[in-house]
Coordinates of C-alpha atoms in Angstrom, one line a residue:
M749 CA 0.4 -48.5 -21.8
K750 CA -3.3 -48.8 -22.2
K751 CA -5.0 -45.9 -20.0
P752 CA -7.9 -47.6 -17.4
A753 CA -10.7 -46.8 -18.2
F754 CA -13.3 -44.4 -16.4
S755 CA -16.1 -46.0 -14.2
K756 CA -19.0 -44.9 -11.3
R757 CA -16.9 -46.9 -9.3
H758 CA -14.2 -45.0 -9.4
L759 CA -16.9 -41.8 -7.3
I760 CA -17.8 -44.8 -4.4
L761 CA -15.2 -44.0 -2.0
P762 CA -14.8 -40.1 -2.3
V763 CA -18.8 -40.1 -2.7
A764 CA -18.9 -42.1 0.6
A765 CA -16.4 -40.4 2.7
L766 CA -18.1 -36.8 1.7
L767 CA -21.7 -38.0 2.9
A768 CA -20.1 -40.4 5.7
P769 CA -21.2 -38.2 9.6
Q770 CA -18.1 -35.8 10.4
P771 CA -16.3 -36.0 14.3
A772 CA -18.4 -33.4 16.3
H773 CA -14.7 -32.7 16.9
A774 CA -14.0 -31.6 13.3
Q775 CA -11.7 -28.2 13.0
V776 CA -13.5 -25.9 10.8
I777 CA -10.8 -24.1 8.6
A778 CA -11.1 -20.2 8.7
V779 CA -11.0 -18.7 5.0
A780 CA -10.8 -14.9 3.6
D781 CA -13.7 -13.2 3.5
S782 CA -13.3 -12.7 -0.9
G783 CA -14.9 -9.2 -0.4
D784 CA -12.5 -8.1 2.9
T785 CA -10.1 -9.0 0.5
A786 CA -11.4 -7.4 -2.8
W787 CA -11.7 -4.1 -0.4
M788 CA -8.3 -4.2 0.9
M789 CA -6.9 -4.5 -2.5
L790 CA -8.7 -1.3 -4.1
C791 CA -8.0 1.3 -0.8
A792 CA -4.2 0.0 -1.7
M793 CA -4.3 0.7 -5.1
L794 CA -6.1 4.2 -3.9
V795 CA -3.3 4.6 -1.7
L796 CA -0.8 4.2 -4.7
L797 CA -3.1 6.7 -6.7
A798 CA -1.6 9.4 -4.0
A799 CA 1.7 8.4 -3.8
L800 CA 2.3 8.0 -7.3
P801 CA -0.1 9.9 -9.9
G802 CA -1.2 12.6 -6.4
L803 CA 1.7 13.5 -5.5
A804 CA 4.5 13.1 -8.4
L805 CA 1.9 15.7 -10.5
R806 CA 2.0 18.2 -7.1
L807 CA 5.4 18.1 -7.2
A808 CA 6.0 18.9 -11.0
G809 CA 3.3 21.6 -10.8
L810 CA 5.2 23.0 -7.8
S811 CA 8.2 23.1 -9.0
S812 CA 10.4 25.4 -11.5
V813 CA 9.6 24.9 -15.1
R814 CA 12.6 22.9 -15.6
S815 CA 12.6 21.0 -12.9
A816 CA 9.3 19.0 -13.3
L817 CA 10.3 16.1 -14.9
S818 CA 13.2 15.2 -12.0
A819 CA 10.4 16.1 -9.5
V820 CA 7.8 13.2 -11.1
A821 CA 11.4 10.8 -11.3
G822 CA 12.1 11.1 -7.7
N823 CA 8.6 10.9 -6.6
M824 CA 8.6 6.9 -8.7
G825 CA 12.7 6.6 -8.1
V826 CA 11.3 6.8 -4.1
A827 CA 8.3 4.2 -4.5
A828 CA 10.5 1.7 -6.2
S829 CA 13.5 1.7 -3.7
V830 CA 10.7 1.5 -0.8
S831 CA 9.0 -0.8 -2.3
L832 CA 11.8 -3.5 -2.5
V833 CA 13.3 -2.4 1.0
W834 CA 9.7 -3.4 2.2
A835 CA 9.2 -6.6 1.1
I836 CA 13.1 -7.5 2.1
A837 CA 12.9 -6.2 5.5
A838 CA 10.4 -3.3 6.7
Y839 CA 7.1 -5.2 6.8
S840 CA 8.7 -7.8 9.7
L841 CA 10.3 -5.1 11.8
I842 CA 7.0 -4.0 12.2
Y843 CA 4.5 -6.8 11.9
A844 CA 6.3 -9.6 13.0
P845 CA 6.8 -10.8 16.4
G846 CA 9.1 -8.5 18.2
D847 CA 9.7 -7.0 21.3
A848 CA 8.2 -3.7 22.4
W849 CA 11.0 -1.6 20.6
L850 CA 11.2 -3.6 16.9
G851 CA 9.2 -6.2 15.1
G852 CA 10.7 -9.6 14.3
S853 CA 12.8 -11.5 11.6
G854 CA 9.7 -14.0 11.2
N855 CA 8.3 -12.2 7.7
L856 CA 11.8 -11.5 5.7
L857 CA 11.5 -11.1 2.0
L858 CA 7.9 -12.3 2.7
S859 CA 8.0 -15.8 4.1
N860 CA 6.3 -17.2 6.5
L861 CA 3.3 -15.2 5.1
A862 CA 0.0 -16.8 6.8
A863 CA -3.3 -17.5 5.0
L864 CA -5.1 -15.6 7.2
R865 CA -3.9 -12.3 9.0
D866 CA -4.5 -12.8 12.6
S867 CA -8.4 -11.9 14.1
M868 CA -8.2 -10.4 10.4
T869 CA -10.7 -11.9 7.2
V870 CA -7.8 -11.2 4.7
P871 CA -4.8 -13.2 3.9
E872 CA -1.6 -11.6 5.2
S873 CA -0.6 -10.9 1.5
A874 CA -3.2 -8.9 1.3
F875 CA -2.5 -6.8 4.1
V876 CA 1.4 -6.3 3.4
L877 CA 0.1 -5.2 0.2
F878 CA -2.0 -2.6 2.1
Q879 CA 0.8 -1.8 4.7
M880 CA 3.5 -1.3 1.5
S881 CA 1.3 1.4 0.0
L882 CA 1.2 3.2 3.9
A883 CA 4.8 3.3 3.6
I884 CA 5.8 4.1 0.2
L885 CA 2.9 7.3 0.4
A886 CA 5.1 8.4 3.6
A887 CA 8.3 7.8 1.8
C888 CA 7.5 10.2 -1.2
V889 CA 5.5 13.0 1.1
V890 CA 8.9 13.2 2.5
G891 CA 11.1 13.6 -0.6
G892 CA 8.2 15.9 -1.5
A893 CA 10.6 18.6 0.3
V894 CA 13.5 18.9 -1.5
V895 CA 12.5 19.1 -4.9
D896 CA 14.3 22.0 -7.1
R897 CA 17.7 20.9 -5.8
A898 CA 17.9 17.0 -4.6
R899 CA 19.3 14.3 -6.9
T900 CA 17.1 11.9 -7.9
G901 CA 19.6 8.9 -7.0
W902 CA 20.6 10.9 -4.0
M903 CA 16.5 10.2 -3.0
I904 CA 16.6 7.1 -3.9
L905 CA 19.3 5.7 -2.0
F906 CA 18.2 8.0 1.1
A907 CA 14.5 6.6 1.0
P908 CA 14.6 3.2 2.0
L909 CA 17.3 4.3 5.0
W910 CA 14.6 6.7 6.0
L911 CA 12.1 4.0 5.8
L912 CA 14.2 1.5 8.0
L913 CA 15.4 4.0 10.9
V914 CA 12.4 6.1 11.0
Y915 CA 9.2 5.1 9.9
V916 CA 9.4 1.5 10.6
P917 CA 10.3 1.6 14.4
T918 CA 7.5 4.4 14.5
A919 CA 4.4 1.7 13.0
H920 CA 5.8 -1.0 15.3
W921 CA 5.7 0.6 18.2
I922 CA 2.2 2.3 17.0
W923 CA 0.7 -0.4 15.1
G924 CA 2.5 -3.3 15.7
G925 CA 2.3 -3.4 19.3
G926 CA 4.7 -1.7 20.5
W927 CA 5.5 0.7 23.5
L928 CA 3.1 3.7 22.4
A929 CA -0.2 1.1 21.5
G930 CA 1.0 -0.2 25.1
L931 CA 0.5 3.8 27.0
G932 CA -2.9 3.9 25.1
V933 CA -1.5 6.3 21.7
M934 CA -4.3 6.0 19.8
D935 CA -4.2 6.4 15.9
F936 CA -6.9 5.1 12.9
A937 CA -5.1 5.4 10.0
G938 CA -2.0 7.5 10.1
G939 CA -2.2 11.0 11.0
L940 CA 0.4 10.2 13.8
T941 CA 2.4 6.9 12.1
V942 CA 2.2 8.8 8.2
H943 CA 1.2 12.2 8.2
L944 CA 2.9 13.7 11.7
C945 CA 5.7 11.5 11.0
A946 CA 6.3 12.4 7.6
G947 CA 6.2 15.7 8.1
F948 CA 8.5 16.2 10.9
S949 CA 10.9 14.4 9.0
A950 CA 9.5 17.3 5.6
I951 CA 11.4 19.9 7.8
S952 CA 14.4 18.3 8.8
L953 CA 15.7 17.5 5.5
S954 CA 14.3 21.0 3.9
L955 CA 16.3 22.6 7.1
I956 CA 19.3 20.5 5.9
A957 CA 19.5 20.2 2.3
G958 CA 19.4 24.8 3.0
R959 CA 17.2 27.3 0.3
R960 CA 16.6 27.2 -3.2
A961 CA 19.2 29.5 -5.0
S962 CA 15.8 30.9 -6.9
G963 CA 14.3 31.6 -4.0
T964 CA 11.1 30.5 -2.4
A965 CA 8.6 31.0 -5.8
S966 CA 5.9 29.5 -6.4
G967 CA 5.8 26.7 -9.0
H968 CA 5.3 26.7 -13.2
A969 CA 2.0 24.9 -13.5
P970 CA -1.0 25.8 -10.4
A971 CA -3.0 23.4 -12.2
L972 CA -1.1 20.4 -12.3
S973 CA -0.2 20.6 -8.2
M974 CA -4.3 20.9 -8.3
A975 CA -5.1 17.9 -10.1
G976 CA -2.0 16.3 -8.5
G977 CA -3.9 17.6 -5.2
A978 CA -7.3 16.6 -6.5
L979 CA -5.7 12.7 -6.8
I980 CA -4.5 12.5 -3.2
W981 CA -7.8 13.1 -2.3
L982 CA -9.3 10.4 -3.7
G983 CA -6.5 8.5 -2.7
S984 CA -7.0 8.7 0.8
A985 CA -10.6 7.4 0.9
G986 CA -7.9 4.1 1.4
S987 CA -5.7 5.2 3.7
V988 CA -9.1 5.4 6.6
G989 CA -11.3 3.1 4.7
G990 CA -8.4 0.7 4.6
W991 CA -7.5 0.4 8.5
A992 CA -11.4 -0.7 8.8
L993 CA -9.7 -4.0 7.7
G994 CA -13.1 -5.2 6.1
A995 CA -16.0 -3.4 3.8
T996 CA -17.6 -2.2 7.0
D997 CA -19.8 0.3 8.0
D998 CA -16.1 1.5 9.8
A999 CA -14.6 1.6 6.5
A1000 CA -18.2 3.9 5.1
T1001 CA -18.2 5.8 8.2
A1002 CA -14.3 6.4 8.1
I1003 CA -14.4 7.1 3.9
L1004 CA -17.7 9.9 4.7
N1005 CA -15.6 11.4 8.0
G1006 CA -12.1 11.9 5.6
H1007 CA -14.5 13.3 2.6
F1008 CA -15.9 15.6 5.0
A1009 CA -13.1 16.9 6.6
A1010 CA -11.6 18.0 3.6
C1011 CA -13.9 19.7 2.5
A1012 CA -14.4 21.8 5.6
G1013 CA -10.6 22.2 4.9
A1014 CA -11.3 23.3 2.0
L1015 CA -13.8 25.9 2.1
G1016 CA -12.4 26.5 5.7
W1017 CA -8.4 28.1 3.8
M1018 CA -10.0 29.6 1.7
V1019 CA -12.5 31.9 3.8
L1020 CA -9.6 32.5 5.7
D1021 CA -7.2 34.3 2.7
K1022 CA -10.8 36.4 2.1
A1023 CA -10.9 37.2 5.9
L1024 CA -7.1 38.2 5.9
G1025 CA -7.9 40.8 3.0
R1026 CA -6.8 37.9 0.3
R1027 CA -8.0 36.0 -2.5
G1028 CA -9.3 32.5 -2.2
T1029 CA -6.6 31.0 -4.3
A1030 CA -7.4 27.4 -6.1
T1031 CA -4.5 26.1 -4.8
G1032 CA -5.7 27.5 -0.9
A1033 CA -8.4 25.6 -1.1
I1034 CA -6.6 22.9 -2.2
S1035 CA -4.2 22.9 0.3
G1036 CA -7.0 23.4 3.0
A1037 CA -8.3 20.3 2.2
L1038 CA -5.2 18.1 2.5
A1039 CA -4.3 19.7 5.9
G1040 CA -7.7 17.7 6.4
L1041 CA -7.3 14.7 5.3
A1042 CA -3.7 14.5 7.3
A1043 CA -5.8 15.5 10.3
I1044 CA -8.7 13.2 10.1
A1045 CA -6.9 10.1 9.7
A1046 CA -5.9 9.6 13.5
S1047 CA -10.0 9.4 14.2
A1048 CA -12.0 9.1 10.8
A1049 CA -13.8 5.8 11.9
L1050 CA -13.7 7.5 15.9
V1051 CA -15.6 10.3 15.2
S1052 CA -19.3 11.8 14.3
T1053 CA -20.0 14.1 11.1
G1054 CA -19.8 17.2 12.9
G1055 CA -16.5 16.4 14.9
A1056 CA -14.9 15.2 11.9
M1057 CA -15.8 18.7 10.0
L1058 CA -15.1 20.6 13.4
I1059 CA -11.6 18.8 12.7
G1060 CA -11.2 19.4 8.6
L1061 CA -11.9 23.1 9.6
A1062 CA -9.7 23.2 12.9
A1063 CA -7.0 22.2 11.1
A1064 CA -7.5 24.7 8.1
V1065 CA -6.6 27.0 10.2
I1066 CA -3.9 26.1 12.2
C1067 CA -2.3 25.3 8.9
R1068 CA -2.6 28.1 7.2
G1069 CA -1.1 30.0 10.0
V1070 CA 1.7 27.9 10.3
S1071 CA 2.5 27.9 6.7
G1072 CA 2.1 31.8 6.7
L1073 CA 5.1 31.7 8.9
M1074 CA 6.8 29.0 8.0
G1075 CA 6.8 30.6 4.1
K1076 CA 9.7 32.3 4.0
S1077 CA 11.9 30.8 6.9
V1078 CA 11.8 27.1 5.2
D1079 CA 11.7 26.4 1.8
D1080 CA 9.5 23.6 1.5
P1081 CA 7.8 23.6 -1.9
A1082 CA 4.5 21.3 -1.2
H1083 CA 4.1 22.5 2.2
I1084 CA 4.7 19.3 4.2
F1085 CA 5.0 20.3 7.3
A1086 CA 2.3 22.9 7.3
L1087 CA -0.1 20.1 5.7
H1088 CA 1.0 16.7 7.0
G1089 CA 2.7 17.4 10.1
I1090 CA 1.0 20.3 11.9
G1091 CA -2.2 18.6 10.0
G1092 CA -1.3 15.0 11.4
L1093 CA -0.6 17.1 14.8
A1094 CA -4.0 19.2 15.5
G1095 CA -5.7 16.2 14.3
V1096 CA -3.9 13.7 16.6
L1097 CA -4.4 15.9 19.6
L1098 CA -7.9 17.1 18.8
L1099 CA -9.0 13.0 19.1
P1100 CA -9.3 12.3 22.0
V1101 CA -11.8 15.1 22.5
F1102 CA -14.3 14.5 19.4
V1103 CA -13.9 10.7 20.9
L1104 CA -16.3 11.4 23.8
P1105 CA -19.6 10.1 23.1
V1106 CA -21.3 13.4 24.0
L1107 CA -19.6 14.9 20.5
G1108 CA -20.8 11.7 19.1
G1109 CA -17.4 10.1 19.3
V1110 CA -17.3 6.4 20.0
G1111 CA -15.8 6.8 23.3
F1112 CA -13.1 5.3 25.1
E1113 CA -12.2 1.7 26.5
G1114 CA -12.3 0.7 29.7
A1115 CA -10.9 3.0 32.1
V1116 CA -9.3 5.3 30.3
D1117 CA -10.7 9.0 30.7
L1118 CA -10.0 12.1 28.8
S1119 CA -7.0 13.4 30.7
G1120 CA -5.3 10.5 30.5
A1121 CA -5.5 9.8 26.6
M1122 CA -4.2 13.5 25.8
L1123 CA -1.6 13.1 28.2
S1124 CA -0.9 9.5 25.9
Q1125 CA -1.6 11.3 22.6
V1126 CA 0.8 14.4 24.0
I1127 CA 4.0 11.6 24.8
G1128 CA 3.5 10.4 21.0
V1129 CA 3.1 13.2 19.7
I1130 CA 6.4 14.6 20.9
V1131 CA 8.5 10.8 20.8
V1132 CA 7.1 10.9 17.0
A1133 CA 8.2 14.1 16.1
L1134 CA 11.6 14.2 17.7
W1135 CA 12.6 10.7 16.2
S1136 CA 11.2 12.1 13.4
M1137 CA 13.5 14.7 13.0
A1138 CA 16.6 13.0 14.4
G1139 CA 16.3 10.0 12.4
T1140 CA 15.8 11.7 9.3
A1141 CA 19.0 13.8 9.9
I1142 CA 20.7 10.9 10.5
A1143 CA 19.5 9.3 7.3
A1144 CA 20.6 12.0 5.0
L1145 CA 24.2 12.5 6.7
L1146 CA 25.4 9.4 6.0
I1147 CA 23.7 9.1 2.5
S1148 CA 25.5 12.0 2.3
V1149 CA 28.9 11.0 2.8
V1150 CA 28.2 8.4 -0.7
L1151 CA 26.4 11.4 -2.5
P1152 CA 25.5 14.9 -2.2
L1153 CA 22.3 15.8 -1.1
R1154 CA 22.4 19.2 -4.0
V1155 CA 23.1 19.4 -7.6
S1156 CA 25.8 22.1 -7.9
P1157 CA 24.3 25.8 -8.4
E1158 CA 24.9 25.4 -12.1
E1159 CA 22.8 22.7 -12.4
E1160 CA 20.1 24.1 -9.9
E1161 CA 20.2 27.3 -12.7
N1162 CA 19.5 25.6 -15.8
G1163 CA 17.0 23.1 -14.5
L1164 CA 17.4 19.5 -12.9
D1165 CA 15.3 18.0 -16.1
T1166 CA 18.4 18.1 -18.5
A1167 CA 21.2 18.2 -15.7
L1168 CA 20.2 15.0 -14.2
H1169 CA 17.9 12.8 -16.7
G1170 CA 18.7 15.0 -20.2
E1171 CA 15.1 14.7 -20.9
Q1172 CA 12.8 17.9 -20.3
A1173 CA 9.7 17.6 -18.7
W1174 CA 8.4 19.9 -21.8
D1175 CA 9.3 20.8 -25.3
F1176 CA 10.1 24.6 -25.5
R1177 CA 10.7 24.7 -29.4

């Protein structure tokens, strides 16, 4: 059949409809801001940069020379399994409408995502992506506590269960409108929800796994661990900047404060080493920076520049002390508990002080005062720390019924790379 010829008459009705006066009550459809959406996606990629190559390189450098590849494989496997469970159920259980304890089932398998996230200028899919990157970072940090002795398969099974038992409830209680948020607990970008939660989970996992047969010898490649730490430093800009939920002044302020806290932490750790009669090690500098980043996460956009520097410095001093005390009693190669757990704890408890307007902070909302805010923060720390340790222990024991956590002594002595993967990180020929 011959196709009808196009003529100008076909445009009359559409053009007339466009030019016709619109009713005063016509509904305006909100659309996502492309700049804010691009910003959220970029921040998610920065966090993934910290979690995947960043943390993988750091763990590889801190492990033994014959288990470096296993550390990287475990990190990648954890990221993959957590991502799938995040899409299946975790996001919905945190952010879908539910009650004070847990979210609902409205977004299982990422169904029913809104074109525009409530009260935001970004589509919900971008918000899902950013939140997933934070969950991956937290899970990968926990896995760093048992490098050199844990099976890769065990970590891949453990991480999703840990996500559901520990991270999901914690994130809902604080970020999903749960009961801790109702008590006034404040956490801008994960000092409590990501760092403290992962750090206290890590010490629980370390104690369950036990010490390495080789003791607590330092890693084989300090330069590699420093390169990974530098990527984590860079990627942390995404976690604090992304929580501004748009390309705004708050995002820039949060990134600046995060950088200043890391710088103060790095220099503070080195100066403290020198004051104690030791050399100011390069690895100590990156440890101080990571402690500062963990501490500032809770308040990155809420405090002044000077406040961020003092928080980073205080975190470095506190974490340096805890790291020294824990070094001989807990086998935690990457110092996950000391840097992330204690660093996050310090930042969460310092937040109410440095948020005060007299110190350049943004102040409290409503009738909240310093004592009330501090009480809320202490409650949040206690609840999250205890829940993280208990939930991690439960998840670890459940998975261990199916698959042992540790490799055999012979496999550990010969290296996990060959025993678990039939490959080696380095060619020794």
